[in-house]
Short mmCIF file of C-alpha atoms (C1' of nucleotides) in Angstrom, two decimals:
data_model
loop_
_atom_site.label_atom_id
_atom_site.label_comp_id
_atom_site.label_asym_id
_atom_site.label_seq_id
_atom_site.Cartn_x
_atom_site.Cartn_y
_atom_site.Cartn_z
CA MET D 1 112.35 54.25 112.28
CA SER D 2 111.12 51.71 114.89
CA ALA D 3 107.67 50.84 114.95
CA SER D 4 105.07 50.71 117.80
CA THR D 5 103.53 47.45 118.79
CA THR D 6 100.12 48.39 117.42
CA GLU D 7 102.03 48.84 114.05
CA LEU D 8 103.67 45.40 114.38
CA ALA D 9 100.68 43.85 115.34
CA VAL D 10 98.76 45.18 112.35
CA LEU D 11 101.74 44.10 110.10
CA GLY D 12 101.46 40.58 111.66
CA LEU D 13 97.63 40.37 111.03
CA VAL D 14 98.42 41.51 107.44
CA ALA D 15 101.14 38.92 107.04
CA GLU D 16 98.68 36.17 107.83
CA ALA D 17 96.64 37.26 104.86
CA PRO D 18 95.85 40.39 102.81
CA ARG D 19 93.40 42.20 104.65
CA SER D 20 91.37 45.42 104.62
CA GLY D 21 91.12 47.98 107.70
CA TYR D 22 87.58 46.75 108.20
CA ASP D 23 88.46 43.14 108.36
CA LEU D 24 91.59 43.89 110.69
CA ALA D 25 88.99 45.49 113.27
CA GLN D 26 86.81 42.54 113.14
CA ILE D 27 89.65 39.89 113.65
CA ALA D 28 91.50 41.83 116.23
CA ALA D 29 88.49 41.49 118.22
CA ARG D 30 88.70 37.79 118.13
CA SER D 31 92.17 36.51 117.49
CA THR D 32 94.43 38.99 119.09
CA GLY D 33 91.65 40.55 121.11
CA PHE D 34 92.90 39.38 124.31
CA LEU D 35 96.22 40.71 123.68
CA TRP D 36 95.76 43.70 121.79
CA ALA D 37 92.70 45.35 120.46
CA PRO D 38 93.05 49.10 119.11
CA SER D 39 89.83 51.01 117.84
CA ARG D 40 88.88 50.93 114.24
CA SER D 41 90.05 54.56 113.72
CA GLN D 42 93.46 53.70 115.04
CA ILE D 43 93.75 51.00 112.38
CA TYR D 44 92.78 53.27 109.91
CA LYS D 45 95.26 55.70 110.94
CA VAL D 46 98.16 52.93 111.08
CA LEU D 47 97.67 51.46 107.63
CA PRO D 48 98.61 54.18 105.50
CA ARG D 49 101.68 54.97 107.58
CA LEU D 50 102.74 51.33 106.96
CA VAL D 51 102.35 52.07 103.23
CA GLN D 52 104.26 55.33 103.41
CA ARG D 53 107.01 53.61 105.19
CA GLY D 54 107.20 50.85 102.31
CA LEU D 55 106.18 48.15 104.70
CA ALA D 56 102.54 47.44 103.07
CA ARG D 57 100.94 48.47 99.80
CA SER D 58 97.43 48.77 99.33
CA GLU D 59 95.08 47.43 96.37
CA ALA D 60 91.67 48.62 95.73
CA VAL D 61 89.32 45.91 95.29
CA GLU D 62 85.99 46.50 93.70
CA GLN D 63 82.93 44.65 94.97
CA ASN D 64 79.37 44.43 93.58
CA GLY D 65 76.62 45.35 96.08
CA ARG D 66 79.34 46.41 98.69
CA PRO D 67 81.63 49.30 99.01
CA ASP D 68 84.91 48.96 97.48
CA LYS D 69 87.55 48.14 99.77
CA ALA D 70 91.39 48.51 100.23
CA VAL D 71 93.28 45.72 100.90
CA TYR D 72 96.60 45.85 102.19
CA GLU D 73 99.53 43.33 101.93
CA LEU D 74 103.24 43.17 103.10
CA THR D 75 106.16 44.23 101.01
CA ALA D 76 109.33 42.38 101.33
CA THR D 77 110.38 45.01 103.51
CA GLY D 78 107.54 44.85 105.64
CA ARG D 79 108.08 41.03 106.04
CA GLU D 80 111.53 41.60 107.03
CA VAL D 81 110.64 44.31 109.56
CA LEU D 82 108.11 41.59 111.12
CA ARG D 83 110.78 38.98 111.05
CA THR D 84 113.44 41.17 112.73
CA TRP D 85 110.81 42.18 115.33
CA ILE D 86 110.02 38.56 116.13
CA GLU D 87 113.74 37.55 116.23
CA THR D 88 114.58 40.41 118.53
CA VAL D 89 114.69 39.30 122.22
CA GLU D 90 113.80 42.01 124.73
CA GLU D 91 114.24 40.98 128.20
CA GLU D 92 111.72 43.56 129.36
CA PRO D 93 109.50 44.58 126.65
CA SER D 94 107.87 48.00 127.49
CA GLY D 95 104.54 46.63 125.97
CA GLY D 96 104.49 43.91 128.81
CA ALA D 97 103.86 40.17 128.35
CA PRO D 98 101.61 40.58 125.58
CA VAL D 99 104.48 41.29 123.43
CA PHE D 100 105.81 37.90 123.84
CA LEU D 101 102.41 36.43 123.10
CA LEU D 102 102.14 38.55 119.95
CA LYS D 103 105.57 37.58 118.70
CA ILE D 104 104.72 33.79 119.50
CA LEU D 105 101.48 34.08 117.61
CA PHE D 106 103.17 35.54 114.41
CA GLY D 107 105.82 32.97 114.76
CA PHE D 108 105.01 31.74 111.24
CA ALA D 109 106.71 34.77 109.88
CA ALA D 110 110.15 33.88 111.42
CA SER D 111 111.60 30.74 112.63
CA PRO D 112 110.64 28.21 115.49
CA GLU D 113 114.13 29.04 116.82
CA ALA D 114 112.95 32.60 117.02
CA VAL D 115 109.77 31.58 118.89
CA ARG D 116 111.59 29.51 121.27
CA ALA D 117 114.10 32.50 122.22
CA GLN D 118 110.87 34.44 122.94
CA ILE D 119 109.40 31.65 125.03
CA ALA D 120 112.68 31.44 127.15
CA ALA D 121 112.74 35.23 127.52
CA TYR D 122 109.20 35.43 128.68
CA ARG D 123 110.14 32.46 131.25
CA ARG D 124 112.81 34.44 132.64
CA LEU D 125 110.53 37.33 133.05
CA LEU D 126 108.14 35.29 134.84
CA GLU D 127 110.72 33.73 137.05
CA ARG D 128 111.85 37.19 138.17
CA ASN D 129 108.62 38.29 138.79
CA LEU D 130 107.73 35.22 140.78
CA ALA D 131 110.96 35.66 142.93
CA VAL D 132 109.78 39.38 143.88
CA PHE D 133 106.38 37.89 144.56
CA GLU D 134 107.59 35.33 146.94
CA ARG D 135 110.13 37.65 148.76
CA GLN D 136 107.13 40.21 149.23
CA GLU D 137 104.97 37.37 150.52
CA ALA D 138 107.64 36.26 153.00
CA GLY D 139 108.11 39.65 154.44
CA LEU D 140 104.49 40.46 154.69
CA PRO D 141 103.57 41.57 158.34
CA GLU D 142 101.38 39.86 160.42
CA ASP D 143 98.93 42.40 161.19
CA GLU D 144 98.67 43.29 157.46
CA PRO D 145 94.79 42.99 155.98
CA VAL D 146 94.48 40.13 153.75
CA TYR D 147 93.99 42.05 150.67
CA SER D 148 97.77 42.41 149.96
CA LEU D 149 98.21 38.65 150.51
CA ILE D 150 95.27 37.91 148.15
CA ALA D 151 96.69 40.38 145.41
CA LEU D 152 100.26 38.65 145.88
CA ARG D 153 98.76 35.26 145.57
CA HIS D 154 97.08 36.17 142.28
CA GLY D 155 100.53 36.99 140.79
CA ILE D 156 101.94 34.08 142.07
CA ALA D 157 99.34 31.76 140.84
CA ARG D 158 99.44 33.24 137.28
CA ALA D 159 103.26 33.37 137.12
CA ARG D 160 103.49 29.60 137.98
CA ALA D 161 100.54 28.77 135.75
CA THR D 162 102.26 30.52 132.72
CA LEU D 163 105.62 28.96 133.47
CA ALA D 164 103.96 25.55 133.22
CA TRP D 165 102.48 26.65 129.90
CA ALA D 166 105.83 27.51 128.89
CA ASP D 167 107.06 23.77 129.29
CA GLU D 168 104.09 22.89 127.12
CA ALA D 169 104.71 25.23 124.68
CA GLU D 170 107.99 24.19 124.00
CA ARG D 171 106.89 20.63 123.71
CA LEU D 172 104.36 21.52 120.92
CA LEU D 173 106.87 23.36 118.99
CA MET C 1 82.58 63.52 137.60
CA SER C 2 83.57 60.08 137.32
CA ALA C 3 87.33 59.47 137.91
CA SER C 4 89.70 57.43 135.81
CA THR C 5 91.44 54.27 137.16
CA THR C 6 94.77 56.31 137.61
CA GLU C 7 93.00 58.64 139.65
CA LEU C 8 91.40 55.93 141.75
CA ALA C 9 94.46 54.07 142.24
CA VAL C 10 96.41 57.11 143.57
CA LEU C 11 93.28 57.68 145.77
CA GLY C 12 93.76 54.06 147.04
CA LEU C 13 97.24 54.41 147.75
CA VAL C 14 96.71 57.89 149.56
CA ALA C 15 93.90 56.13 151.65
CA GLU C 16 96.62 53.41 152.90
CA ALA C 17 98.61 56.43 154.32
CA PRO C 18 99.14 59.94 153.68
CA ARG C 19 101.69 60.25 150.94
CA SER C 20 103.68 62.74 148.79
CA GLY C 21 103.89 62.49 145.01
CA TYR C 22 107.44 61.26 145.21
CA ASP C 23 106.38 58.42 147.76
CA LEU C 24 103.49 57.37 145.32
CA ALA C 25 106.01 56.85 142.55
CA GLN C 26 108.10 54.85 144.56
CA ILE C 27 105.49 52.80 146.04
CA ALA C 28 103.56 52.41 142.68
CA ALA C 29 106.73 50.71 141.31
CA ARG C 30 106.60 48.02 143.97
CA SER C 31 103.15 47.47 145.50
CA THR C 32 100.91 47.97 142.48
CA GLY C 33 103.76 48.16 140.04
CA PHE C 34 102.54 45.07 138.23
CA LEU C 35 98.99 46.19 138.03
CA TRP C 36 99.27 49.71 137.39
CA ALA C 37 102.37 51.94 137.09
CA PRO C 38 102.14 55.57 135.86
CA SER C 39 105.07 57.79 135.43
CA ARG C 40 106.21 60.51 138.01
CA SER C 41 104.91 63.40 136.08
CA GLN C 42 101.33 61.86 135.88
CA ILE C 43 101.21 61.46 139.53
CA TYR C 44 102.14 65.18 139.98
CA LYS C 45 99.41 65.99 137.40
CA VAL C 46 96.67 63.89 139.19
CA LEU C 47 97.25 65.01 142.71
CA PRO C 48 96.28 68.58 142.22
CA ARG C 49 93.22 67.48 140.36
CA LEU C 50 92.06 65.31 143.30
CA VAL C 51 92.61 68.22 145.65
CA GLN C 52 90.67 70.48 143.07
CA ARG C 53 87.64 68.09 143.21
CA GLY C 54 87.51 68.01 147.01
CA LEU C 55 88.89 64.30 147.11
CA ALA C 56 92.11 65.13 148.74
CA ARG C 57 93.80 67.78 150.79
CA SER C 58 97.62 68.52 150.78
CA GLU C 59 99.66 69.68 153.76
CA ALA C 60 103.21 71.06 153.50
CA VAL C 61 105.56 69.31 155.63
CA GLU C 62 108.99 71.07 156.34
CA GLN C 63 111.80 68.77 156.39
CA ASN C 64 115.46 69.52 157.55
CA GLY C 65 118.10 68.67 155.33
CA ARG C 66 115.70 67.54 152.57
CA PRO C 67 113.47 69.53 150.39
CA ASP C 68 110.01 70.19 151.71
CA LYS C 69 107.32 67.84 150.59
CA ALA C 70 103.61 68.04 149.99
CA VAL C 71 101.79 65.25 151.86
CA TYR C 72 98.31 64.25 150.65
CA GLU C 73 95.46 62.72 152.50
CA LEU C 74 91.85 61.87 151.60
CA THR C 75 88.96 63.91 152.70
CA ALA C 76 85.67 62.30 153.61
CA THR C 77 84.38 62.71 150.21
CA GLY C 78 87.61 61.17 148.72
CA ARG C 79 87.20 58.19 150.92
CA GLU C 80 83.73 57.85 149.96
CA VAL C 81 84.29 57.90 146.27
CA LEU C 82 86.80 55.33 146.60
CA ARG C 83 84.44 53.31 148.59
CA THR C 84 81.79 53.45 145.99
CA TRP C 85 84.23 52.82 143.26
CA ILE C 86 85.16 49.43 144.94
CA GLU C 87 81.57 48.65 145.79
CA THR C 88 80.55 48.98 142.11
CA VAL C 89 80.66 45.78 140.33
CA GLU C 90 81.49 46.12 136.30
CA GLU C 91 80.98 42.92 134.59
CA GLU C 92 83.60 44.08 132.17
CA PRO C 93 85.57 47.12 133.27
CA SER C 94 87.29 48.88 130.55
CA GLY C 95 90.58 48.98 132.31
CA GLY C 96 90.47 45.10 132.06
CA ALA C 97 91.60 42.61 134.77
CA PRO C 98 93.53 44.83 136.59
CA VAL C 99 90.85 46.80 137.88
CA PHE C 100 89.54 43.82 139.58
CA LEU C 101 92.88 43.43 141.32
CA LEU C 102 92.85 47.04 142.41
CA LYS C 103 89.66 47.06 144.01
CA ILE C 104 90.70 43.92 145.81
CA LEU C 105 93.87 45.53 147.05
CA PHE C 106 92.09 48.51 148.34
CA GLY C 107 89.37 46.37 149.73
CA PHE C 108 90.30 47.71 153.46
CA ALA C 109 88.38 50.98 152.27
CA ALA C 110 85.34 49.06 151.75
CA SER C 111 83.77 45.85 153.19
CA PRO C 112 84.63 42.24 152.76
CA GLU C 113 81.24 41.64 150.91
CA ALA C 114 82.39 44.29 148.49
CA VAL C 115 85.47 42.50 147.70
CA ARG C 116 83.79 39.10 147.50
CA ALA C 117 81.36 40.74 145.06
CA GLN C 118 84.54 41.87 142.88
CA ILE C 119 86.14 38.39 143.09
CA ALA C 120 82.79 36.86 141.89
CA ALA C 121 82.74 39.38 139.01
CA TYR C 122 86.07 38.55 138.07
CA ARG C 123 85.36 34.99 138.14
CA ARG C 124 82.41 35.41 135.93
CA LEU C 125 84.69 37.21 133.29
CA LEU C 126 87.37 34.33 133.50
CA GLU C 127 84.68 31.80 132.90
CA ARG C 128 83.41 33.65 129.75
CA ASN C 129 87.00 34.06 128.49
CA LEU C 130 87.61 30.51 129.17
CA ALA C 131 84.61 29.30 127.36
CA VAL C 132 85.60 31.55 124.17
CA PHE C 133 89.04 30.08 124.31
CA GLU C 134 87.86 26.44 124.69
CA ARG C 135 85.56 26.92 121.71
CA GLN C 136 88.39 28.40 119.46
CA GLU C 137 90.46 25.54 120.33
CA ALA C 138 87.82 23.02 119.49
CA GLY C 139 87.24 24.81 115.98
CA LEU C 140 91.00 24.92 115.17
CA PRO C 141 91.91 23.75 111.83
CA GLU C 142 94.18 20.69 111.69
CA ASP C 143 96.52 22.45 109.34
CA GLU C 144 96.84 25.55 111.41
CA PRO C 145 100.47 26.38 112.44
CA VAL C 146 100.91 25.55 116.25
CA TYR C 147 101.60 29.28 117.12
CA SER C 148 97.74 29.97 117.34
CA LEU C 149 97.44 26.92 119.65
CA ILE C 150 100.27 27.94 121.74
CA ALA C 151 98.77 31.33 122.30
CA LEU C 152 95.35 29.87 122.96
CA ARG C 153 96.65 27.48 125.61
CA HIS C 154 98.36 30.52 127.29
CA GLY C 155 95.02 31.88 127.78
CA ILE C 156 93.36 28.86 128.79
CA ALA C 157 96.29 28.13 131.39
CA ARG C 158 95.91 31.50 132.83
CA ALA C 159 92.27 31.42 133.11
CA ARG C 160 92.23 28.14 134.75
CA ALA C 161 94.96 29.11 137.31
CA THR C 162 93.00 32.49 138.05
CA LEU C 163 89.76 30.62 138.68
CA ALA C 164 91.69 28.42 141.14
CA TRP C 165 93.10 31.53 142.86
CA ALA C 166 89.63 32.90 143.21
CA ASP C 167 88.66 29.89 145.17
CA GLU C 168 91.54 30.62 147.52
CA ALA C 169 91.04 34.15 147.68
CA GLU C 170 87.40 33.52 148.97
CA ARG C 171 88.78 31.05 151.46
CA LEU C 172 91.45 33.60 152.81
CA LEU C 173 88.86 36.37 153.15
"C1'" DC M 1 61.11 51.47 105.76
"C1'" DT M 2 64.01 50.65 109.23
"C1'" DG M 3 68.20 48.50 111.25
"C1'" DA M 4 72.25 45.81 110.62
"C1'" DG M 5 76.32 44.95 108.13
"C1'" DC M 6 79.85 46.67 105.12
"C1'" DA M 7 83.38 50.26 104.36
"C1'" DT M 8 86.37 54.33 105.25
"C1'" DG M 9 87.70 58.15 107.20
"C1'" DT M 10 88.12 63.12 109.96
"C1'" DA M 11 88.05 66.10 114.29
"C1'" DA M 12 88.34 66.85 118.98
"C1'" DT M 13 89.96 65.29 123.07
"C1'" DC M 14 92.63 62.86 126.53
"C1'" DG M 15 95.51 60.34 129.19
"C1'" DG M 16 100.00 59.40 129.54
"C1'" DT M 17 105.20 59.28 128.36
"C1'" DT M 18 109.55 61.62 127.79
"C1'" DA M 19 112.67 65.13 128.05
"C1'" DC M 20 113.68 69.36 130.39
"C1'" DA M 21 114.59 72.54 134.58
"C1'" DT M 22 115.96 73.30 139.15
"C1'" DG M 23 118.16 72.55 143.80
"C1'" DA M 24 119.55 70.89 148.07
"C1'" DT M 25 122.13 67.04 150.61
"C1'" DT M 26 124.61 63.00 151.35
"C1'" DC M 27 127.60 59.23 150.42
"C1'" DC M 28 131.85 57.45 148.05
"C1'" DG Y 1 134.56 66.35 142.90
"C1'" DG Y 2 130.51 63.57 141.25
"C1'" DA Y 3 126.96 60.55 141.37
"C1'" DA Y 4 122.81 59.17 143.87
"C1'" DT Y 5 118.55 60.42 146.56
"C1'" DC Y 6 115.02 63.58 147.77
"C1'" DA Y 7 111.57 66.49 145.86
"C1'" DT Y 8 108.47 68.88 142.45
"C1'" DG Y 9 107.02 70.81 138.71
"C1'" DT Y 10 106.45 72.07 133.22
"C1'" DA Y 11 106.45 71.52 128.12
"C1'" DA Y 12 106.31 68.94 123.98
"C1'" DC Y 13 104.87 65.14 122.13
"C1'" DC Y 14 102.07 61.00 120.93
"C1'" DG Y 15 99.03 57.00 120.79
"C1'" DA Y 16 94.68 56.08 121.17
"C1'" DT Y 17 89.56 56.81 122.28
"C1'" DT Y 18 85.25 58.73 121.03
"C1'" DA Y 19 82.10 61.02 118.39
"C1'" DC Y 20 81.07 62.77 113.99
"C1'" DA Y 21 80.27 62.09 109.14
"C1'" DT Y 22 78.81 59.63 104.89
"C1'" DG Y 23 76.86 56.19 101.90
"C1'" DC Y 24 75.35 51.89 99.78
"C1'" DT Y 25 73.11 47.07 100.22
"C1'" DC Y 26 70.25 43.39 102.10
"C1'" DA Y 27 66.99 41.50 105.12
"C1'" DG Y 28 63.13 41.50 108.06
#
DNA sequence: CTGAGCATGTAATCGGTTACATGATTCC
DNA sequence: GGAATCATGTAACCGATTACATGCTCAG
């Protein structure tokens, strides 16, 4: 019943506008490319599955000069599954931080409140991680090689910057 | 011949100190946990493979009260493979940014110069990404929903913070 | 006439997860 | 007596990648 992140990401991109598998592969490389970028073949595997589950329907579009293409669009069920996913707050999504970003990116398919809730959950995750990093930093032995410290500071810097971004994001909403 | 990131991460952790599969699963959840965290069973699959390839050797350690354990340590070849990996600069590692961090974390197994080279490569990647994000931000249509902008700003904030971290890291070295 | 872009798909393979299986010891 | 920790592994499954296969059009 429950769908994978890849399926939901495809669902989200199709929700933006009806698209073909080929389109999705192109767009994924740009738009969501930094968050999630499956191979072409994986997209072609996922699309029929969505149709089979009643989340999308495909329409054959004839083109002159170019090969025909199958354009997919969401069904009402599909839109609802997407919305429910966006509205569901997971304290620690197994897909990691990118899941928060995807849900935010597809926020148009739900409500601003749902997006705010995702930002808040993301913030909580960042704060927990930051606390762990800072405790580890404090407990770092003197004789330890610098490398662990450098890696830790990477995590700290990113967590802090992302928390600052969360403030900005809430203002922008 | 070439090893996967997981194999090299295990190699790196074993290089720090001789460890058993069970140890590795525990440590991975802490130390490298945010960068790379495979399941226990995956670790138990990788370890014998490393032995078979001559990168590690295992030694049975008897314990009183507790089950015996197999402690793994690197061979000379293993240490060299690890060092070569750390010294190899990939402009765009398929494993993504975590690969840079892992190589830095295991820098003790190579030279400070190798680590500097990884930081420099990481920096170049960040600058390329940042340029892409900023171009996308500039080209964002007025009527676009805020969500794309918020997601973009996330990428920008993190890239900038990570570049600042790179400065700090080079100073720390 | 060759290569790039459009367009869709299958087959083989792999890296990895989840669940299963076992068994001793120690702490509550 | 029951749960948690130590300790190692196998089996089934799955999501995903790479390579393979096809075919048409348009630009250089």
